[in-house]
Coordinates of C-alpha atoms in Angstrom, one line a residue:
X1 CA 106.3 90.8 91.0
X2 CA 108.6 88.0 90.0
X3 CA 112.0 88.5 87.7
X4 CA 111.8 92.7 87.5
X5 CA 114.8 93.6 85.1
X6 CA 115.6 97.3 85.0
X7 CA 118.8 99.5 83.4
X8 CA 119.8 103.0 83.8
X9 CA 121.3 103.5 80.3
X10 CA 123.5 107.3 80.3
X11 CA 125.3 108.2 77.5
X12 CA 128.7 109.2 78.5
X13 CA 129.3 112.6 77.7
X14 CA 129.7 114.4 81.3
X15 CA 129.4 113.5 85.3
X16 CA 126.7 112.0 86.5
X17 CA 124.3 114.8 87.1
X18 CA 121.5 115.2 89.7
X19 CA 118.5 113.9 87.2
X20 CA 120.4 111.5 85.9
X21 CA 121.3 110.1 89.8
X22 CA 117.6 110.3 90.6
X23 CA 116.9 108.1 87.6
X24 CA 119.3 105.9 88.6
X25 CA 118.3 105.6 92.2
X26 CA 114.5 104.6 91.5
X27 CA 115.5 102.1 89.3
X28 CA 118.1 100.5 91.8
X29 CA 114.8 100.9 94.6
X30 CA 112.4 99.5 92.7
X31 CA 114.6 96.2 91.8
X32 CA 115.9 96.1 95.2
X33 CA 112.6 96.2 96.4
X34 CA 111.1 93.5 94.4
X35 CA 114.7 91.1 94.5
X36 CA 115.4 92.3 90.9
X37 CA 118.1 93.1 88.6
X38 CA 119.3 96.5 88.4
X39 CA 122.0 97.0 85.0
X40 CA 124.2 99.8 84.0
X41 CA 124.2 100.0 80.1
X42 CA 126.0 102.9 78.6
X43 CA 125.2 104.7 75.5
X44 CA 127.9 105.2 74.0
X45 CA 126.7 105.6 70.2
X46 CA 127.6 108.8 69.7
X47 CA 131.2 108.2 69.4
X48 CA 132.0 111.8 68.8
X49 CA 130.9 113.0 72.4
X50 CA 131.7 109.7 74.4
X51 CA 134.7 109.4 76.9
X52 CA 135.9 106.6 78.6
X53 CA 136.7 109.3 81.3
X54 CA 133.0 109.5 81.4
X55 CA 132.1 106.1 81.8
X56 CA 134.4 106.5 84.6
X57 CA 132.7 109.7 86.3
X58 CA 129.4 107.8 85.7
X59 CA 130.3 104.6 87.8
X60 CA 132.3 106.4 90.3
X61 CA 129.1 108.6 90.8
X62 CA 126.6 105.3 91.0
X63 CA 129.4 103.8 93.3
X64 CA 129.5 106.9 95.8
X65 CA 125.8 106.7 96.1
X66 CA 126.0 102.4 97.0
X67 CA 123.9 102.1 93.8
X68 CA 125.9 98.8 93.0
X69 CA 125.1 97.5 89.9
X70 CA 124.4 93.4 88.5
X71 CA 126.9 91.8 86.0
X72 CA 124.9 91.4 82.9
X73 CA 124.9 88.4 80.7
X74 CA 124.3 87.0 77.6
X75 CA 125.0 85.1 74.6
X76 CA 125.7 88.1 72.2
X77 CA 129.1 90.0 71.8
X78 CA 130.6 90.9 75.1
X79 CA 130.3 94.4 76.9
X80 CA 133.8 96.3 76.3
X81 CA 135.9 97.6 79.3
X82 CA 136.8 100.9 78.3
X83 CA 141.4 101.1 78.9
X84 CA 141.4 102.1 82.7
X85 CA 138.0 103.5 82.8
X86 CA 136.3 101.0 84.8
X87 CA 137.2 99.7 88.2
X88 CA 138.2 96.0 88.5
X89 CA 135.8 95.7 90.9
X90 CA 132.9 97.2 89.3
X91 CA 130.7 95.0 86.8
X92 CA 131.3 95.8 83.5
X93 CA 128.7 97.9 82.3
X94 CA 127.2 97.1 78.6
X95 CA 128.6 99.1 76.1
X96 CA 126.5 99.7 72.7
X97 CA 130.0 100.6 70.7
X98 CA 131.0 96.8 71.0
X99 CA 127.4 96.0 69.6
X100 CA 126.9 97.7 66.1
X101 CA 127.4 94.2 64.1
X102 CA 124.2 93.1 66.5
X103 CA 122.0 96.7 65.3
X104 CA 123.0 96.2 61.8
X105 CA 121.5 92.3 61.4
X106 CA 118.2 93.9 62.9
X107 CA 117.8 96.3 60.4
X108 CA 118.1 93.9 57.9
X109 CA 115.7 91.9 59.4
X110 CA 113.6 95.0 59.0
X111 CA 114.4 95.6 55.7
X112 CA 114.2 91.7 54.9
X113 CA 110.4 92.0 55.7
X114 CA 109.6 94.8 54.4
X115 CA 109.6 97.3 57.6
X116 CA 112.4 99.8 56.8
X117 CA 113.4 101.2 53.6
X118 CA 116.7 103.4 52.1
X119 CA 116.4 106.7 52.1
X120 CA 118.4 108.6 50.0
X121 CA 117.4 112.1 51.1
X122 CA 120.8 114.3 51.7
X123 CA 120.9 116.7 55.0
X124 CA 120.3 119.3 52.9
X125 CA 117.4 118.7 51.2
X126 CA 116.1 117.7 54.4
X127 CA 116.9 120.9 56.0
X128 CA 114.7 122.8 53.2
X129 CA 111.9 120.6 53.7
X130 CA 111.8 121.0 57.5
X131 CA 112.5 124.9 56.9
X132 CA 109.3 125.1 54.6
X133 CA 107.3 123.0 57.0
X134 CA 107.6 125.0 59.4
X135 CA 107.0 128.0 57.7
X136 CA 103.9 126.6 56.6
X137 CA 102.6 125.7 59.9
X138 CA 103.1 122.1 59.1
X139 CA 105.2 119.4 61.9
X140 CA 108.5 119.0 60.5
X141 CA 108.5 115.2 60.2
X142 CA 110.0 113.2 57.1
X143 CA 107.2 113.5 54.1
X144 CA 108.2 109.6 53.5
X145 CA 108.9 110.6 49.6
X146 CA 111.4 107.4 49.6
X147 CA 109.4 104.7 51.5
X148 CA 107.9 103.6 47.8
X149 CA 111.4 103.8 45.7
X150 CA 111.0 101.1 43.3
X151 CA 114.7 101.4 42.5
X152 CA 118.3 102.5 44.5
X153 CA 120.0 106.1 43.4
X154 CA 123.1 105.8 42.5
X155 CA 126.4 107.7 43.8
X156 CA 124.3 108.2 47.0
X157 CA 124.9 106.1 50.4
X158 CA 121.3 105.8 51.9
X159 CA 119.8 105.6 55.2
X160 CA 118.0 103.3 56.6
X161 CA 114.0 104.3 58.4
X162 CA 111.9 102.7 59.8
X163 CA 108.6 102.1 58.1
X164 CA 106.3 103.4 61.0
X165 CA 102.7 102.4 61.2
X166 CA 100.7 105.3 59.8
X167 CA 96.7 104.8 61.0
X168 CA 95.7 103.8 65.1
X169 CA 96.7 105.4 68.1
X170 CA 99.9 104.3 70.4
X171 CA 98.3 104.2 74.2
X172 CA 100.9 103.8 76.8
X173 CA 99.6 103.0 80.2
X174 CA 102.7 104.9 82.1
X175 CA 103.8 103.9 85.3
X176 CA 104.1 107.8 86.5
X177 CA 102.1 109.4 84.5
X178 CA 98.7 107.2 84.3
X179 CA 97.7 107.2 80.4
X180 CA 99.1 108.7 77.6
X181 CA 98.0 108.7 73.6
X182 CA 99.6 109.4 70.7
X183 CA 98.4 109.4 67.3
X184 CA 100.2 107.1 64.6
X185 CA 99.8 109.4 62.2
X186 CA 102.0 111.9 63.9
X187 CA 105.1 109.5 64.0
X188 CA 107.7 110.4 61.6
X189 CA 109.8 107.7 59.8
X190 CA 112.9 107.6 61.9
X191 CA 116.2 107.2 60.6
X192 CA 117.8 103.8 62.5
X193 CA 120.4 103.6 60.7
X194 CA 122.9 106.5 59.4
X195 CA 124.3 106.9 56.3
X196 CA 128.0 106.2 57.7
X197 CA 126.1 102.5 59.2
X198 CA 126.1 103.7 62.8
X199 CA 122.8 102.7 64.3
X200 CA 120.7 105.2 66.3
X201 CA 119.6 105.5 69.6
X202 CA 116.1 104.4 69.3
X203 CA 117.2 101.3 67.7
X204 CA 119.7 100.6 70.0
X205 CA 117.5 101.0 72.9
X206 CA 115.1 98.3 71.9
X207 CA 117.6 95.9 70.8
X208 CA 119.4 96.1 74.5
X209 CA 116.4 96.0 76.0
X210 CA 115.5 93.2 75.0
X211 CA 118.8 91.1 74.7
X212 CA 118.8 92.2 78.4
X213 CA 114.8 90.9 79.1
X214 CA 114.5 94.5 80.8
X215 CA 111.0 94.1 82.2
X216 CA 110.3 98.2 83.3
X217 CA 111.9 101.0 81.3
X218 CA 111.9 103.8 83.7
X219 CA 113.3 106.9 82.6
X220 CA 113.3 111.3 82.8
X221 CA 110.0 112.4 80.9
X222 CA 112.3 113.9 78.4
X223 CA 112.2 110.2 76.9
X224 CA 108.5 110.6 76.6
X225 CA 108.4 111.3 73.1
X226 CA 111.1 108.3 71.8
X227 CA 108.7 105.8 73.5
X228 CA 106.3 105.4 70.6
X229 CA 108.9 105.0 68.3
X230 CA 110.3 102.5 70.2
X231 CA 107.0 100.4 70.9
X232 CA 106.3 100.8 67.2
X233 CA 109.8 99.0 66.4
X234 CA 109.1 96.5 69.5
X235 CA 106.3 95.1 67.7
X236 CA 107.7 94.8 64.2
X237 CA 110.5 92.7 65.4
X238 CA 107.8 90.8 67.1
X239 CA 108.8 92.0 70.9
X240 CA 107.3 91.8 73.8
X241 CA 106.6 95.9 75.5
X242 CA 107.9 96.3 78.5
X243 CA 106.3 98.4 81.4
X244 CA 106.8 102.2 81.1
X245 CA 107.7 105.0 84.1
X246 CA 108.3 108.5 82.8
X247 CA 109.6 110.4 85.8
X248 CA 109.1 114.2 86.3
X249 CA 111.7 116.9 86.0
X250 CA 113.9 118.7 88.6
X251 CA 113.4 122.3 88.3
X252 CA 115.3 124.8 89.8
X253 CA 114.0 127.4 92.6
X254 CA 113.0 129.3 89.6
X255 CA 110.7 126.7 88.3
X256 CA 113.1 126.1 85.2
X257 CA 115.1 123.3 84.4
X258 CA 117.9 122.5 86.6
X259 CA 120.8 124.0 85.4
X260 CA 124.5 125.0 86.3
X261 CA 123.1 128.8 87.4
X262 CA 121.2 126.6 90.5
X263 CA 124.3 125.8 91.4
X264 CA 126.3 122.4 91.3
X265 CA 124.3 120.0 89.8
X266 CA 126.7 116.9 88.9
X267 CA 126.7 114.1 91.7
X268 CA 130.7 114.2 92.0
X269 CA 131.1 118.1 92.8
X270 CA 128.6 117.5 95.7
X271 CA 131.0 115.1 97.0
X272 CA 133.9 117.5 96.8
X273 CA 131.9 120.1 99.0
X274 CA 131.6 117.5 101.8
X275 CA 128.2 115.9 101.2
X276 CA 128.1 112.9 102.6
X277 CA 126.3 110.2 100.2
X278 CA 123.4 108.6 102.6
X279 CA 122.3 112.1 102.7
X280 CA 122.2 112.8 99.1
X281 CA 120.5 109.3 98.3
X282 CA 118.2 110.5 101.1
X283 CA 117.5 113.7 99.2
X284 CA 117.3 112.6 95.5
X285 CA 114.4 110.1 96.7
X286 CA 112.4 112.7 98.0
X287 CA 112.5 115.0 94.5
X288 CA 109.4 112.8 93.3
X289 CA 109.1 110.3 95.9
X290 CA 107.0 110.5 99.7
X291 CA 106.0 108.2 102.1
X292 CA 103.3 109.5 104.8
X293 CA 105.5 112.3 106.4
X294 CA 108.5 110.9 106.9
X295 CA 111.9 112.8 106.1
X296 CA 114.8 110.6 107.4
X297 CA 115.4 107.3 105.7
X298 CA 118.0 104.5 105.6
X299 CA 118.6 102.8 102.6
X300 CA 116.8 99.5 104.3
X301 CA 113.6 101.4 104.9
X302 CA 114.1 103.0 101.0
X303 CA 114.4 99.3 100.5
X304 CA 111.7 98.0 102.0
X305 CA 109.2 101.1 101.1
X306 CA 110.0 102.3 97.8
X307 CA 107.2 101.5 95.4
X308 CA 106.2 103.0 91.8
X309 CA 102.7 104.0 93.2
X310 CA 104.4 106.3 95.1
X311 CA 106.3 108.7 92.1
X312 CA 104.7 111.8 91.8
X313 CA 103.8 113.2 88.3
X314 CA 104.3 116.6 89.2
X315 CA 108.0 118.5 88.5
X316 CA 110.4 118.1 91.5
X317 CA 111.6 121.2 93.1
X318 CA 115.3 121.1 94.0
X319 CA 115.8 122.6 97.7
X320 CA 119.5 123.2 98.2
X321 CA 119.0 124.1 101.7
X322 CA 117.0 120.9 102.4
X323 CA 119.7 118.9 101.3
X324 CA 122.2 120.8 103.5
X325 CA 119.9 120.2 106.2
X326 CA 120.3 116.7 105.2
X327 CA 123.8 116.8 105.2
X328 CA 124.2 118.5 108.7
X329 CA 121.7 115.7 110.1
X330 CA 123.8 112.8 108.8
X331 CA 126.6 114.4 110.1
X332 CA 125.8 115.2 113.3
X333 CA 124.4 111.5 113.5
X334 CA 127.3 109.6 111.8
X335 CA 129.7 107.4 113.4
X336 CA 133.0 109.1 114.2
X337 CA 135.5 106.6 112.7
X338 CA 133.8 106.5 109.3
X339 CA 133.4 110.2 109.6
X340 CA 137.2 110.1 110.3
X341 CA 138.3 108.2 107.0
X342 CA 135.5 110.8 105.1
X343 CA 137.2 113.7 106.6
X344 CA 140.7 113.2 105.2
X345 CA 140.8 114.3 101.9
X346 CA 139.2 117.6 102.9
X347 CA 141.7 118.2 105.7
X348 CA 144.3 117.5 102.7
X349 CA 142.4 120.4 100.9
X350 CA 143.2 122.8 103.8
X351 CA 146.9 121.5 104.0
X352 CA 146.8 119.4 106.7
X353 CA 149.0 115.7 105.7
X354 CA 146.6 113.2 107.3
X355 CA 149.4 110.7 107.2
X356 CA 150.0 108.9 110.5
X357 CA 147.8 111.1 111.8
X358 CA 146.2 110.4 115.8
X359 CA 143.2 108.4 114.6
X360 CA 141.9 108.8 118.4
X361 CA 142.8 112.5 118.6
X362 CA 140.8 113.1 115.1
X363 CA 137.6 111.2 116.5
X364 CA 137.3 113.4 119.5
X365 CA 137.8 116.1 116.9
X366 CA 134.8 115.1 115.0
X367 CA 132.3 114.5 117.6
X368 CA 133.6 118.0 119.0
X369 CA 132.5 119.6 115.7
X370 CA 129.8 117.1 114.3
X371 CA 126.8 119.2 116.0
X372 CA 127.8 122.6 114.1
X373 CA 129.2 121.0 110.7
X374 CA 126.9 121.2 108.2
X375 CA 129.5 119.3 105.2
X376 CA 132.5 117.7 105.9
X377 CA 134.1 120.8 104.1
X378 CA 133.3 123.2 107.0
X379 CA 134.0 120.1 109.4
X380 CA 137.9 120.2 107.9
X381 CA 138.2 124.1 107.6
X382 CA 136.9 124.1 111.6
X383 CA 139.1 121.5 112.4
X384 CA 142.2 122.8 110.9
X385 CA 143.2 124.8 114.0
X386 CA 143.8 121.5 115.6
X387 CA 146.6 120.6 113.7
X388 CA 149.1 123.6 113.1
X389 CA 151.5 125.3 115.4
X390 CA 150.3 128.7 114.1
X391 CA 146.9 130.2 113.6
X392 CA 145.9 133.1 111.6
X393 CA 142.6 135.4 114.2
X394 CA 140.1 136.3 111.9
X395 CA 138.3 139.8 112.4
X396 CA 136.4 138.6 115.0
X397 CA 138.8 137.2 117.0
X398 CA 140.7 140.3 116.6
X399 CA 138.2 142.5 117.5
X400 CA 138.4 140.0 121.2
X401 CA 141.4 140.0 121.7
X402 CA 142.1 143.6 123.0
X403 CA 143.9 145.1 125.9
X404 CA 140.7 143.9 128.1
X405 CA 141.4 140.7 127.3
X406 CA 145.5 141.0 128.2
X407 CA 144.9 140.5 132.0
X408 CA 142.2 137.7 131.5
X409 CA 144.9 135.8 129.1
X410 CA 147.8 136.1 131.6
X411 CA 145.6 134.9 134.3
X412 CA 144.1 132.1 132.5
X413 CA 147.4 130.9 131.3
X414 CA 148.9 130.6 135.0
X415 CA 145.7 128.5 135.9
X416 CA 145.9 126.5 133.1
X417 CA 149.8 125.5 133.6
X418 CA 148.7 124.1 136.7
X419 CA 145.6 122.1 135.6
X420 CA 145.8 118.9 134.0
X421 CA 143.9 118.9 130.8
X422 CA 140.8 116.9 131.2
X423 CA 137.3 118.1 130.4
X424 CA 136.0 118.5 134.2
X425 CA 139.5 119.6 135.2
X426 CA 139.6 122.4 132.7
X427 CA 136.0 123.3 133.5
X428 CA 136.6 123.4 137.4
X429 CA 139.4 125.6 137.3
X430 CA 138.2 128.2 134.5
X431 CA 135.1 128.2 136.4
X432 CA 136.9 129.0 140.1
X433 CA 139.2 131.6 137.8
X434 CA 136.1 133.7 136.9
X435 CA 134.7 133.8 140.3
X436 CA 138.1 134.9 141.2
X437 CA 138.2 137.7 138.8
X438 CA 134.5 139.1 139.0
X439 CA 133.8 138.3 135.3
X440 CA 131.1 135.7 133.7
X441 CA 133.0 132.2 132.3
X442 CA 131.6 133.0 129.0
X443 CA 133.6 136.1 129.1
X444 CA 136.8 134.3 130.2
X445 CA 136.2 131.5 127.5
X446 CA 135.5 133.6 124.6
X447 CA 139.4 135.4 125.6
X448 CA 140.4 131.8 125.5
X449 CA 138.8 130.5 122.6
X450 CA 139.8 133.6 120.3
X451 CA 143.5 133.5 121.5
X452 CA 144.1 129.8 121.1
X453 CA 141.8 128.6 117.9
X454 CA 141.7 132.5 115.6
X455 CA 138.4 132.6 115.9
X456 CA 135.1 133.4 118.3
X457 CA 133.2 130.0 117.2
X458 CA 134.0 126.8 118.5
X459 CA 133.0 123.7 120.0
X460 CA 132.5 124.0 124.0
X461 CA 136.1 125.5 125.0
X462 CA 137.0 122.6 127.5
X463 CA 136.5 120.3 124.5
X464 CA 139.0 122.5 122.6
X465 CA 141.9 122.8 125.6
X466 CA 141.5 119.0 126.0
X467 CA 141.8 118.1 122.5
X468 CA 144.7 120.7 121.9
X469 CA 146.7 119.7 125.0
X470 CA 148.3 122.3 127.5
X471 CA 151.5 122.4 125.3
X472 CA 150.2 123.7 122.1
X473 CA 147.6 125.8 124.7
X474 CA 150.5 127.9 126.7
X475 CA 152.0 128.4 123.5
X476 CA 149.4 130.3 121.6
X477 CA 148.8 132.0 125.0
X478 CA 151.8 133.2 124.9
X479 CA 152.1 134.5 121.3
X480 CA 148.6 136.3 122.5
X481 CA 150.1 138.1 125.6
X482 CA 152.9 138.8 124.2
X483 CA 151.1 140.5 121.0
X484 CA 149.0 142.3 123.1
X485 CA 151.5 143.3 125.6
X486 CA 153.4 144.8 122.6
X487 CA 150.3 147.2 121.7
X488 CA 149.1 147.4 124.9
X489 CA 151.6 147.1 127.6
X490 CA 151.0 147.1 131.4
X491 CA 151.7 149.9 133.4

């Protein structure tokens, strides 16, 4: 399939949210798969809703994932940079706001040949008509009472609609969905143009899309319904139809539509919680998407066996546990120094400057927590004993650290002044230690582990001793014994 053009078009209102991402990420897939263009467009008609801090969270989001966008061009007015919205490295995304002079010579074309007509219908008298429709049992679409004006009304600014074909059926032959019908008759005659001369979305659409020779126009099923409309202004300005993909919803657990109460559901929060972005691609591509049984993907093999035949029809089910499963794997497999420079902001979050920091130290502090860290926020809150003088023993350590454990702290402490801290070192003399003092080495580590790290989980305890070092070691020994020789003293 030669020259594939495809967009993901958001309107900037919010953060990029989970649907939206997954939309995104089939689009990029299926042009990268085919050596196509993938174009960000944003939709920004709706002036009173639209940020430029959006336009921000949106690319940001897209850039986290590696969906890298293609610098669009063309002959008509220039895409705007939103003031500090867009990062000088980032294509500059199409923006329909710097377009309205474009929309407003294509409705006159349409009203030019005789394919869109003023209405001078107020909101209000609209309202009643949809009200008594309604109530009647009727669809509330527009009764078409001014397509046949012979003459304007004065002291009344009109809207401009589209004169939609009346008789026929509108078949689409959907990408996702197989085929789907609707009748002519039931299409309404849609406002493109506003009163106040903003343009609307469904006219915009089709305009961009085909100033941008978009080929597929693969979108959430929530579109389904503006596609007819659209096809039906496609073939009055004498437009080629592009292909159609309607992809299912994501539901929540509950079978509803994913919402806030499923928990986070905008692409940027996940990031804050310590998701790490291979495994959310890896996740969002299997809401819709299989290939035989396979679980794991890189981007390459996404790359090399995404395909459209492949997009279920069937509402997605959003697993939060699967994706933290995710999340753990790509941990547990990443490479330590990019897990390193991923790590730093959340070590900031638990107060820990990451400034001049041991890059060496911190890797062997990675791959000593990577098996059990299931985000790279419980990676930083495990890893924050590392790196301060004091520690705080949680209940369980507490509940450790009693006067049974006083004479297995004092003794450990001597043998550890005299060991140097290596891993086989450390586990040698510990080892020796316990056979000395009748007791098992788990019993003698967990006394260790609670007095030196606050806690009763950790990696292996050799791992801990040799990243710590003997100094800071001896030193929360010793606030340990002496604690406990305070409550507990020796007779």
């Amino acid at each position: 399939m030669a020259d594939v053009r495809v967009r993901f078009a958001p309107s900037p209102t919010g953060f990029l949210h989970i649907g939206g991402a997954r939309t995104a990420l089939f689009n990029w897939l299926f042009a990268r798969s085919l050596s196509g263009k993938f174009f960000l467009r944003i939709e920004d008609t709706d002036q009173s809703r639209s940020t430029d801090e959006a336009i921000l969270a949106i690319c940001d989001g897209l850039s986290w994932l590696g969906l890298t966008w293609d610098e669009w061009e063309s002959s008509q007015p220039s895409p705007q940079r939103p003031t500090e919205a867009v990062h000088p490295q980032w294509p500059v995304p199409l923006r329909q706001t710097g377009r309205f002079d474009l929309y407003r010579n294509k409705v006159s074309y349409l009203l030019n040949h005789g394919m869109a007509y003023r209405c001078y219908c107020t909101a209000e008298e609209l309202d009643t008509r949809r009200k008594e429709a309604l109530a009647q049992g009727r669809p509330p679409r527009y009764d078409g009472r001014c397509r046949n004006l012979s003459h304007p009304i004065l002291g009344i600014t009109p809207a401009i609609r589209f004169a939609a074909p009346s008789e026929g059926d509108i078949v689409i032959d959907d990408m996702v969905k197989g085929k789907v019908t609707f009748e002519a008759s039931v299409m309404d005659d849609m406002i493109i143009l506003r009163s106040d001369g903003t343009p609307t979305y469904n006219l915009c659409v089709v305009v961009d899309d085909v100033d941008m020779n978009i080929t597929h126009v693969l979108r959430g099923d929530d579109h389904l319904n503006n596609t007819p409309r659209q096809i039906g202004l496609y073939r009055a300005f004498g437009y080629p139809v592009p292909k159609f993909g309607h992809f299912s919803m994501i539901l929540g657990s509950d079978k509803t539509r994913l919402s806030k109460r499923h928990g986070a559901t905008a692409v940027q929060q996940y990031r804050e919680e310590g998701y790490l972005p291979e495994a959310m691609v890896n996740y969002l591509v299997r809401l819709g998407w299989s290939y035989k049984d396979q679980e794991i993907f890189s981007v390459q093999e996404l790359v090399e066996k995404f395909s459209m035949n492949q997009v279920g029809a069937s509402p997605a089910i959003f697993n939060p546990d699967k994706l933290l499963w995710l999340n753990a794997h790509y941990i547990k497999t990443g490479d330590p120094g990019r897990m390193a420079s991923l790590l730093s902001p959340h070590l900031e979050q638990q107060g820990i400057k990451t400034d001049g920091i041991d890059q060496d130290r911190l890797k062997k502090i990675i791959v000593a927590l990577q098996e059990r860290s299931r985000t790279l926020r419980e990676m930083a809150e495990s890893a924050a004993y590392f790196f301060t003088d004091t520690i705080s023993l949680d209940d369980s350590a507490l509940q450790q650290l009693t006067a049974e454990a006083l004479p297995i702290l004092i003794a450990a402490r001597q043998r550890l002044e005299g060991l140097s801290f290596t891993h086989d070192t450390l586990q040698e003399g510990l080892k020796s230690l316990a056979v000395e003092m009748g007791l098992k080495l788990a019993k003698v580590a967990q006394s260790i582990r609670a007095a030196v790290t606050g806690k009763t989980v950790s990696p292996g305890i050799f791992d801990v001793l040799e990243i710590l070092g003997k100094e800071a070691t001896l030193i929360r020994l010793d606030r340990q014994i002496k604690r406990l020789e305070q409550v507990n003293p020796i007779a």
